[in-house]
Coordinates of C-alpha atoms in Angstrom, one line a residue:
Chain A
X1152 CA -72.5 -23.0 35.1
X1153 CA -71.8 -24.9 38.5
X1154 CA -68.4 -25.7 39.1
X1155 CA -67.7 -29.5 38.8
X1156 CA -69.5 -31.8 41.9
X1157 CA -67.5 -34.6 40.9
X1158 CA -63.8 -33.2 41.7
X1159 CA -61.9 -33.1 45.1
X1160 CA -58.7 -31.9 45.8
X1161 CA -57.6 -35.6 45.6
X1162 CA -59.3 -35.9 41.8
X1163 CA -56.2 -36.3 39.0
X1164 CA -57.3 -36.0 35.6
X1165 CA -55.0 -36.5 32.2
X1166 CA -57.4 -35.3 29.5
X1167 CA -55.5 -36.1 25.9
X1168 CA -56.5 -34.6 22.8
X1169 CA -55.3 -37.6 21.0
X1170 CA -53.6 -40.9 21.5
X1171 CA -51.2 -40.8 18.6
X1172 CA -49.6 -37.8 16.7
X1173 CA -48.1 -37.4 13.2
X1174 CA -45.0 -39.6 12.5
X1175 CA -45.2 -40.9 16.1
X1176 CA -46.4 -44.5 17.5
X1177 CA -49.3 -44.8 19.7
X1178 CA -48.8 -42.7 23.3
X1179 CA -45.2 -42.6 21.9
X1180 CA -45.0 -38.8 22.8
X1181 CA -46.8 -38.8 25.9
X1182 CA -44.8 -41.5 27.9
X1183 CA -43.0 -39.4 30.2
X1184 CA -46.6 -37.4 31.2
X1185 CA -48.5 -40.8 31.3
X1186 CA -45.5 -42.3 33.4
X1187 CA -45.4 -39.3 35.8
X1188 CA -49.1 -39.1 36.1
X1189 CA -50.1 -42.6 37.0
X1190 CA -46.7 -43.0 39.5
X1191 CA -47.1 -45.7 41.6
X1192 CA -49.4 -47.6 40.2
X1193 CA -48.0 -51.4 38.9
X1194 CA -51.8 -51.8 37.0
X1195 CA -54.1 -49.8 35.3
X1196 CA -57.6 -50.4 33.9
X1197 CA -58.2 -50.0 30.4
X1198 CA -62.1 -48.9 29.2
X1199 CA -61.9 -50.5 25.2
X1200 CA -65.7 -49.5 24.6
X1201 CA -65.3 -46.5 22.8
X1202 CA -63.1 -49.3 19.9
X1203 CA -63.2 -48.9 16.3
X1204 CA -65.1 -50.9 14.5
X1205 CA -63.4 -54.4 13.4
X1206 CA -61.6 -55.5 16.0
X1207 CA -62.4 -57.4 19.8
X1208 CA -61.6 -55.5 23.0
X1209 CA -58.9 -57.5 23.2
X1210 CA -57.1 -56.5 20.1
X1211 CA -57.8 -53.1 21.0
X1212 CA -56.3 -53.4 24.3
X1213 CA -53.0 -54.5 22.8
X1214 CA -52.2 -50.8 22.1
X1215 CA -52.2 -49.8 25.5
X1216 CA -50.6 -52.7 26.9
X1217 CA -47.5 -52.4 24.7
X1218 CA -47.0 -48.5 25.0
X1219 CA -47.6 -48.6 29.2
X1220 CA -45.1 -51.8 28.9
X1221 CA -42.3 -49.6 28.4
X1222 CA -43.0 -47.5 31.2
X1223 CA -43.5 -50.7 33.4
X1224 CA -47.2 -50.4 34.5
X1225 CA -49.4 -53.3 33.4
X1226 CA -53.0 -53.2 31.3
X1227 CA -56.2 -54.9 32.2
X1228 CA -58.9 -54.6 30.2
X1229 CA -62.4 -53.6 32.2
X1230 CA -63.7 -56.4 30.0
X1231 CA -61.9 -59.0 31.8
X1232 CA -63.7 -58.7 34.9
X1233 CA -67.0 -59.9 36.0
X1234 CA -68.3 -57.5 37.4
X1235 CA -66.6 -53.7 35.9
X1236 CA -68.1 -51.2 38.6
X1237 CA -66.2 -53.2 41.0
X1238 CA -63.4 -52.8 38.7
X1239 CA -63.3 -49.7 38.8
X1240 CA -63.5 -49.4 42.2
X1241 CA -60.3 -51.0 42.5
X1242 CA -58.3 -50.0 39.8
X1243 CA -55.2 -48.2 40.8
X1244 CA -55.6 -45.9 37.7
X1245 CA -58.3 -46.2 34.8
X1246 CA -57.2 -45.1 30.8
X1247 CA -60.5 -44.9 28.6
X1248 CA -59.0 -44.7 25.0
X1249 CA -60.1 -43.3 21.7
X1250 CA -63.1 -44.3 19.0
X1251 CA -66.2 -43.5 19.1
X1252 CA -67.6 -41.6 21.4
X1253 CA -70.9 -42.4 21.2
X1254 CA -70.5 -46.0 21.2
X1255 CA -68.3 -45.5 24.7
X1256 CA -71.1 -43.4 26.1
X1257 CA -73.8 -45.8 25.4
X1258 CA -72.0 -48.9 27.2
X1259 CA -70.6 -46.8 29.8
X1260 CA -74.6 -46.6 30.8
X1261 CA -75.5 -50.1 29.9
X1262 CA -72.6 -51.3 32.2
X1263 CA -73.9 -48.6 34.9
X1264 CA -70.6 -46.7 35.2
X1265 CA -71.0 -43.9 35.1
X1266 CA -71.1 -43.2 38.6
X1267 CA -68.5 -45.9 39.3
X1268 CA -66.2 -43.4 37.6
X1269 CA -67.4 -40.1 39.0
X1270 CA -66.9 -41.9 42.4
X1271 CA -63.6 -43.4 41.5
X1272 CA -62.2 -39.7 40.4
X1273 CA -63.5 -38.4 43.5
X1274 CA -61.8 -40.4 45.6
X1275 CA -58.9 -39.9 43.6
X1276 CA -58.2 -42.4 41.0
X1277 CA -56.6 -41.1 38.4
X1278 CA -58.2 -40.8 35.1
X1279 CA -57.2 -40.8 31.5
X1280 CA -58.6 -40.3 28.7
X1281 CA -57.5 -39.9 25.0
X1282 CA -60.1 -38.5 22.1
X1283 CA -63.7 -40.2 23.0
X1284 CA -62.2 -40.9 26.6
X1285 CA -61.4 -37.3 26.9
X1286 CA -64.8 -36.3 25.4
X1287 CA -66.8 -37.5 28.2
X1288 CA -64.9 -36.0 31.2
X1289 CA -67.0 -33.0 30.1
X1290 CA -70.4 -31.9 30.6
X1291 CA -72.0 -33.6 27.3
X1292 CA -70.7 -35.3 24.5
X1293 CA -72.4 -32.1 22.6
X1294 CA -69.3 -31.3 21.0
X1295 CA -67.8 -34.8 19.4
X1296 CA -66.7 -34.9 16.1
X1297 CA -68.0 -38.6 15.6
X1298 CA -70.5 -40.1 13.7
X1299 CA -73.7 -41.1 16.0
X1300 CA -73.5 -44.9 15.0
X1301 CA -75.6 -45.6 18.4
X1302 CA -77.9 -44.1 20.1
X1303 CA -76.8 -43.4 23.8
X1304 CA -79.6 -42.8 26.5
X1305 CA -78.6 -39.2 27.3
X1306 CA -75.9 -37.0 25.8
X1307 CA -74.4 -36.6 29.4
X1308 CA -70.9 -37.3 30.3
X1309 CA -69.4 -38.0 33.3
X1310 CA -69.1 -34.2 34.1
X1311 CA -65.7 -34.2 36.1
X1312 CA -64.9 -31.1 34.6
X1313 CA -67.5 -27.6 34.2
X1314 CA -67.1 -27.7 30.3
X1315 CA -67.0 -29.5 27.4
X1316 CA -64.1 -31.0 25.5
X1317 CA -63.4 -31.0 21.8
X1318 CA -60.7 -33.5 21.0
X1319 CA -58.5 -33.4 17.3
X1320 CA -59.2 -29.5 17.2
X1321 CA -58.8 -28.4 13.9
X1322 CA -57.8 -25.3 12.7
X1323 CA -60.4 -24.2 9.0
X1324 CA -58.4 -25.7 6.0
X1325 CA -57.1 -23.0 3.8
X1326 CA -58.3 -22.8 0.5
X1327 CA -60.6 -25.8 0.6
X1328 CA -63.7 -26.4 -1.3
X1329 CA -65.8 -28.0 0.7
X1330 CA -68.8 -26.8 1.6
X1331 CA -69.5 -28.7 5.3
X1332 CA -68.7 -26.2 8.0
X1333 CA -65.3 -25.6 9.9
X1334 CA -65.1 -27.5 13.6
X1335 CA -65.2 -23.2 14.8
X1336 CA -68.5 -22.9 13.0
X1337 CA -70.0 -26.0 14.6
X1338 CA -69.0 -25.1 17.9
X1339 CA -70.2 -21.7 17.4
X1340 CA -73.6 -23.6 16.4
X1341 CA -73.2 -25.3 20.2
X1342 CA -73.4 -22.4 22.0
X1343 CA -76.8 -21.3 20.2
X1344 CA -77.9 -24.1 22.3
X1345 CA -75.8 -24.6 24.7
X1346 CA -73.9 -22.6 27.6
X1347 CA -70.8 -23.9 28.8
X1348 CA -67.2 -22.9 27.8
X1349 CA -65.5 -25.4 24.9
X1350 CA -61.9 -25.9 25.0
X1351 CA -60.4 -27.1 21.5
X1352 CA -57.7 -29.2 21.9
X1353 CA -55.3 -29.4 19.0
X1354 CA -53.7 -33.0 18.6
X1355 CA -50.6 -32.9 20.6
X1356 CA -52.2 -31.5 23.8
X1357 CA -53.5 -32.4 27.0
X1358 CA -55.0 -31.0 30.3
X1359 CA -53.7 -32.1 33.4
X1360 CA -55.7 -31.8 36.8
X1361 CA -53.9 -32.0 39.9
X1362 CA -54.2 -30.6 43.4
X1363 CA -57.3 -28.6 42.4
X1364 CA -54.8 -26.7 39.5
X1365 CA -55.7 -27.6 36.0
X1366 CA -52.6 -27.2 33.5
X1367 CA -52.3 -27.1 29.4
X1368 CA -49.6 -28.9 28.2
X1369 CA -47.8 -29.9 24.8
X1370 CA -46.5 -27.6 22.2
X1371 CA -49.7 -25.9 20.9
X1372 CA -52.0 -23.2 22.4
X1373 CA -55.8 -24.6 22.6
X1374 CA -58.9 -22.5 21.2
X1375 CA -61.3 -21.7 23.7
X1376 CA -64.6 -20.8 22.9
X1377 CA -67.6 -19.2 25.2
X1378 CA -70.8 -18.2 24.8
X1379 CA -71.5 -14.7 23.9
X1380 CA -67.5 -13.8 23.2
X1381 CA -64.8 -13.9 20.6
X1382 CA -63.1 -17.6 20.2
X1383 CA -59.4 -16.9 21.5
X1384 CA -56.5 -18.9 22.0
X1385 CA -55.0 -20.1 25.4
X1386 CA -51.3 -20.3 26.2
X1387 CA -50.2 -23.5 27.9
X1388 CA -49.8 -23.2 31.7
X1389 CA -51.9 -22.9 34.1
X1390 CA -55.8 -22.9 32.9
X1391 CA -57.3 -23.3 36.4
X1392 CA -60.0 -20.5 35.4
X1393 CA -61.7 -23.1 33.3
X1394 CA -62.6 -24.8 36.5
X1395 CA -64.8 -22.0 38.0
X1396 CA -66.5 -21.6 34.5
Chain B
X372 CA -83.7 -54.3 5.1
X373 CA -87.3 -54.0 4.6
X374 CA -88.4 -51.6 1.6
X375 CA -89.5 -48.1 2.9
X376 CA -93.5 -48.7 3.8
X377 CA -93.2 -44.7 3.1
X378 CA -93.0 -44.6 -0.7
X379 CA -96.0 -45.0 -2.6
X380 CA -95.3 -45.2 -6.5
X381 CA -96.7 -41.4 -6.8
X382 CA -93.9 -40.3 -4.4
X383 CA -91.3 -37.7 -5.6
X384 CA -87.8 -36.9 -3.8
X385 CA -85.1 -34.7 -4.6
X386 CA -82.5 -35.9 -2.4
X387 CA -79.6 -33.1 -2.2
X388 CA -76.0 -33.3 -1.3
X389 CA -75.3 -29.5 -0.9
X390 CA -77.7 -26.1 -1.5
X391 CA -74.3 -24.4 -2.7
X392 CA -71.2 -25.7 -4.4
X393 CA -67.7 -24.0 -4.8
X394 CA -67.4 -20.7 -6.6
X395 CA -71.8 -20.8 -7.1
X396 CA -74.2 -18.9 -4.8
X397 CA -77.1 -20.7 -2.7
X398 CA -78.5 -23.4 -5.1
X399 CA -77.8 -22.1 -8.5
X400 CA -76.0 -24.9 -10.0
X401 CA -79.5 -27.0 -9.5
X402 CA -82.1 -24.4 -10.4
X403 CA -83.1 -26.2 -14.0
X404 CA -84.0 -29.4 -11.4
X405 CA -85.3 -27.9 -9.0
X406 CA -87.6 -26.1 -11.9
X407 CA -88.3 -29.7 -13.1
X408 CA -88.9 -31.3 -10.0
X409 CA -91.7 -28.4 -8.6
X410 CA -93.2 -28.4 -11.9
X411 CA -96.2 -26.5 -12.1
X412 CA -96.5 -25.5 -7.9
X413 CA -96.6 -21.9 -7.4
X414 CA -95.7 -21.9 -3.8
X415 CA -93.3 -24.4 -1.6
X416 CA -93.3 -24.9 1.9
X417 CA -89.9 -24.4 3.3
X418 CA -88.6 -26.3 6.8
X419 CA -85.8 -23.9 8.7
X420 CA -85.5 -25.9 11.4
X421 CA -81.8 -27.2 10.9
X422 CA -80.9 -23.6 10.5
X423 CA -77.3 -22.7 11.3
X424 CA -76.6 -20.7 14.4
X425 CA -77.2 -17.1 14.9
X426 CA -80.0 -15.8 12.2
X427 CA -83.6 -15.9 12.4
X428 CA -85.9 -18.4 10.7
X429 CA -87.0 -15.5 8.8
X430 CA -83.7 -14.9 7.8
X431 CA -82.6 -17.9 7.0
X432 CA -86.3 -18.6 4.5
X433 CA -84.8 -15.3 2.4
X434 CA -81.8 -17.9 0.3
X435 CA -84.6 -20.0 -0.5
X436 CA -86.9 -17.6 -0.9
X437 CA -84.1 -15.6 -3.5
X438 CA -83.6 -18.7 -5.4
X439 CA -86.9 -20.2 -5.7
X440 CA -87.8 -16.6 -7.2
X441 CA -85.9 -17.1 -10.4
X442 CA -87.5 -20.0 -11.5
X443 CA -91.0 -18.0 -10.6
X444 CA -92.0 -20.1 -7.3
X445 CA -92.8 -18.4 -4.3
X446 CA -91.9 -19.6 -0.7
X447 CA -93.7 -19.5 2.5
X448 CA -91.8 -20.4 6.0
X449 CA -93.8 -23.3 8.4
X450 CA -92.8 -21.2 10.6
X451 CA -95.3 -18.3 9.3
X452 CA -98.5 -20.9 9.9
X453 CA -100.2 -21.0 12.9
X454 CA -100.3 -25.1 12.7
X455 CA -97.3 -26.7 10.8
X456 CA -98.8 -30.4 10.8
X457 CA -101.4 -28.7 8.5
X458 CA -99.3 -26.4 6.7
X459 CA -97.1 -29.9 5.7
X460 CA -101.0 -31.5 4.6
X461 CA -101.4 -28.0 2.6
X462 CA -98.1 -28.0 0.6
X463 CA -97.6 -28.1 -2.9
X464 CA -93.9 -28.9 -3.0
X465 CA -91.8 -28.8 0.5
X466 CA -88.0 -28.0 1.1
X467 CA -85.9 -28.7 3.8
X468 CA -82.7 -26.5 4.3
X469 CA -79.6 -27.7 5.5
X470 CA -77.6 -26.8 8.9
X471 CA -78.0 -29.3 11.8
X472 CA -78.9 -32.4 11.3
X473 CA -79.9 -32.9 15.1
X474 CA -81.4 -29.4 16.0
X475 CA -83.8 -30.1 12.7
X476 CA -84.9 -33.7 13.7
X477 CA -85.0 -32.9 17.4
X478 CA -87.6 -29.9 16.2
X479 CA -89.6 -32.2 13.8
X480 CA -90.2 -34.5 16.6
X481 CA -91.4 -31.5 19.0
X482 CA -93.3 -30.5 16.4
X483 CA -95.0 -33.5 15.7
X484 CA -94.4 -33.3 11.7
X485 CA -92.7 -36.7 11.3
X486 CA -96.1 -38.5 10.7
X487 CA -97.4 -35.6 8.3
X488 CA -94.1 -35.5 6.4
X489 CA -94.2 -39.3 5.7
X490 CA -98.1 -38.8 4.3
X491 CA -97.4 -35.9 2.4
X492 CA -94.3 -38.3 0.5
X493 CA -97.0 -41.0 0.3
X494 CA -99.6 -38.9 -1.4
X495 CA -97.6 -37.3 -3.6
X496 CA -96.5 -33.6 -2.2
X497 CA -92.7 -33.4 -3.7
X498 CA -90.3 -33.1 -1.0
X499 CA -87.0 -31.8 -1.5
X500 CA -83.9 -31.9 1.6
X501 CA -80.3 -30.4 0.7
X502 CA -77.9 -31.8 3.4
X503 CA -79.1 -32.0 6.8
X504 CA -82.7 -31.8 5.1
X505 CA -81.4 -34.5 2.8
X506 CA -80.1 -37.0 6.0
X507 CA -83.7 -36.9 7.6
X508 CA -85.2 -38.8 4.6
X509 CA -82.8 -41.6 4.9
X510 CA -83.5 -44.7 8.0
X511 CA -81.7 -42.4 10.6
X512 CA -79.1 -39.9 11.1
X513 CA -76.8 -42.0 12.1
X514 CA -74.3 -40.7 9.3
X515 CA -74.9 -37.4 9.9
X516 CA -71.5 -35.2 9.5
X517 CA -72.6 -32.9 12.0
X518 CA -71.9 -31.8 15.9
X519 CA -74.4 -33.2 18.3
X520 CA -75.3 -30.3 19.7
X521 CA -79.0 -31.2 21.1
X522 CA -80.2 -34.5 21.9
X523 CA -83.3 -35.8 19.9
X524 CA -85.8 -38.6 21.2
X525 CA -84.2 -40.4 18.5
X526 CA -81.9 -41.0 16.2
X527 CA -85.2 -42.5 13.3
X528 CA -85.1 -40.2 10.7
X529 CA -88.0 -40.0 8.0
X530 CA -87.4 -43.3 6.7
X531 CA -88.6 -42.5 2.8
X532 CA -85.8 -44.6 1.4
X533 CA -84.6 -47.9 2.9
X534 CA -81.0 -46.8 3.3
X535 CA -78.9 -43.9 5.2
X536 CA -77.4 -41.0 3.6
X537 CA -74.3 -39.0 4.0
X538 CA -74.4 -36.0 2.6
X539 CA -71.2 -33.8 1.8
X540 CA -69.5 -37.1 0.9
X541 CA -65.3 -36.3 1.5
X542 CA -62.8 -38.6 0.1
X543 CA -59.7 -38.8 2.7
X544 CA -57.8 -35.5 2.4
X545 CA -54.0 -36.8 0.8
X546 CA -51.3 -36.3 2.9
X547 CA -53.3 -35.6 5.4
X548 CA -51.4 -35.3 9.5
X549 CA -54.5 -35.4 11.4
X550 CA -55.3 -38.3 13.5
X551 CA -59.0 -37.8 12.9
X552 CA -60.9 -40.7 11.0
X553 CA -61.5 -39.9 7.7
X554 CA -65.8 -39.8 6.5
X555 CA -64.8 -43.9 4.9
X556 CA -63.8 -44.8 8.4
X557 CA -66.6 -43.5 9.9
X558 CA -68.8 -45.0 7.3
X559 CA -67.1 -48.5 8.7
X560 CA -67.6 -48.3 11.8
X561 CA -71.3 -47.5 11.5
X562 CA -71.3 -51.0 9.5
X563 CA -70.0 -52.6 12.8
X564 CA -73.2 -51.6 14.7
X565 CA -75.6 -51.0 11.5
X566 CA -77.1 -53.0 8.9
X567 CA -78.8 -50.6 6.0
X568 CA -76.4 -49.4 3.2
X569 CA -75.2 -46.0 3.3
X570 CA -75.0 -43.8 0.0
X571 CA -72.1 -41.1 0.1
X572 CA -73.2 -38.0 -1.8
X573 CA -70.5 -35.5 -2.8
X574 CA -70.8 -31.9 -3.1
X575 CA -72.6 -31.8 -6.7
X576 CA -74.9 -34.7 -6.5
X577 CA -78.4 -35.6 -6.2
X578 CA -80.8 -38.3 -6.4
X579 CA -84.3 -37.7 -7.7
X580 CA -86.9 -40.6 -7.4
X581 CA -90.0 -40.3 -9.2
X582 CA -92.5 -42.8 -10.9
X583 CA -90.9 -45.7 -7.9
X584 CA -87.4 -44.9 -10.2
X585 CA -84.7 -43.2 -8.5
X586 CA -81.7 -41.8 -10.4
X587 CA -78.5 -40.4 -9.3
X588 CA -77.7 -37.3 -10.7
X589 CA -74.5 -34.5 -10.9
X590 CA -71.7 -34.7 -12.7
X591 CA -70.1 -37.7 -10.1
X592 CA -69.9 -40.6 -8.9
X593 CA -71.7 -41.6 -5.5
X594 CA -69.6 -43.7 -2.9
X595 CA -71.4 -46.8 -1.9
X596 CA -71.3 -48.6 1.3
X597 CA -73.0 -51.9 2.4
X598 CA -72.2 -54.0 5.1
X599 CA -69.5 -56.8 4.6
X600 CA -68.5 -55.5 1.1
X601 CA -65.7 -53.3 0.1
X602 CA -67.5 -49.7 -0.8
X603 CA -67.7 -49.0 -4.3
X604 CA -68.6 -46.1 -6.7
X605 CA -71.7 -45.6 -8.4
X606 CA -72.3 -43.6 -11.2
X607 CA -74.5 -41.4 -12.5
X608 CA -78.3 -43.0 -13.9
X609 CA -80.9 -45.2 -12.3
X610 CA -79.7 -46.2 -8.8
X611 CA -83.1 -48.0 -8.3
X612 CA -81.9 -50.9 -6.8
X613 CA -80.9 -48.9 -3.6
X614 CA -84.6 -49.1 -3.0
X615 CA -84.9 -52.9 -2.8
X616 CA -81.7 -53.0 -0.2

């Protein structure tokens, strides 16, 4: 696999399994990260396309607005602006939350931004992205756990990173009953059809790219999975071999 | 929703949650149906295409092949003829296997069997799915379960019945820490972008139609979802009505 075309030594990435843990509000136990990530910047732009089903992108873009309010950066949603590319162009720091991922990827090409972004990130924006907005800074959305509710024109992401992402990783349940297969066997099923590496990131962790060094953080180890070898589990630290993958 | 322009009232489906339930090998709690529903065809034409990663077509036609034995039906891979399209017109009986959903609908379409796997339904030719095989007779897949692991020309599925199924219907797991959305979520947010009903199918249940009646079968209830009204269960007996939705 080629290593990433879209990253410079400027490019900051915060790829988050998950916006919200266990017994926690939303971002709640991120803060400090998110706040030390995005220093500087007084505004960010939110992406709400990926939102679950029943409420307006403004609703959803309450969440955000509230959890970056206590660490004093403001929230625009990209929906408030005529035109987004230009948006995004100008955004100071862009967080694309969590939903569905096939419903973000689909508007994300209908609003032709997906090199908007890639360009943004180049130049060294930083990015965000929680569950379905994590999901796409990889090679394909090949390995979401959603539901395909839409029908996006390619399964392509926005490819910032040489691999693909696997957000809410979840371990087999013990003991259960069911008879659908474990997230290890699907992704095991990816890589009779696909090639690149899959890292599994349990709820409570995120990668973080910075100065051309990509780091794991949070509590938990991650499962990595590549073609052709044994699944195995990754200490956080530094994880910068993923990039050359 | 328009009716399905697929079903003619000589049509016969067996429409299958799961090939194996808990504690039971590959399709044994269903064999006195299956008997029923093949009655009198001495071969069946089997569909590998979803099959799970790592084993052979050949491999994966032996479960079948095991099973169907005991109730004195033999079974011949599409893969074993030289032209599938005609192996579908041929077929006295035809089974879909489960695995991915994507992978099998991606290979139908490259195969060109959509067209002859709607005109065998029409004329008559009972066709039986379990799981993935089960999903491609609904509108779309749309409420698949599985990993998108290839990308099909489309999401349109078979379109026999007028509505969407999801197979290995879950209930929310109680107590449950993770942050991912439960299958009733999912089901929701399809509804947001979706119009057709969606018929949940646990692990156990079936629905046969025959003579333009179609009956859910299995010892439980079905979970139903239609757009704008809570989801309800529905239990066991004629379900006909699904077919004018």
């Amino acid at each position: 696999m080629p290593n990433s075309q879209f990253l410079t030594p400027d490019s900051k990435l915060l790829i988050v399994s998950t916006s919200k843990i266990y017994g926690s509000s939303y971002m709640e136990y991120l803060l400090d990260e998110v706040k030390n990530f995005f220093d500087g910047a007084e505004e960010i732009l939110f992406i709400p396309y990926a939102r679950p089903g029943g409420v307006s992108f403004d609703e959803y873009t309450e969440a955000p607005r509230k959890a970056f309010a206590q660490i004093g950066v403001s929230v625009k949603g990209i929906h408030e602006f005529e035109n987004p590319a230009e948006a995004v162009a100008n955004a100071k720091g862009i967080f694309t939350g969590g939903g569905n991922t096939f419903l973000l990827l689909k508007t994300l090409y209908e609003n032709r931004l997906i090199e908007p972004l890639r360009e943004a990130v180049k130049s060294g924006t930083p990015y965000m992205g929680s569950s379905a907005g994590s999901n796409i800074t990889g090679l394909t959305i090949g390995t979401s756990n959603d539901m395909p509710i839409v029908y996006p024109p390619s399964f392509d992401a926005l490819q910032l990173v040489p691999f693909n992402i696997n957000p809410h990783y979840l371990d087999p349940i013990p003991d259960s009953k069911h008879q659908g297969e474990t997230r290890e066997t699907r992704i095991n099923e990816f890589h009779f059809q696909n090639e690149q590496a899959v890292i599994g990131l349990r709820e409570g962790s995120w990668l973080r790219l910075e100065n051309s060094k990509l780091e794991l953080s949070g509590d938990l180890t991650a499962r990595l999975f590549e073609k052709g070898k044994d699944a195995r589990e990754v200490e956080p630290g530094d994880v910068s071999f993923l990039l050359n993958s």
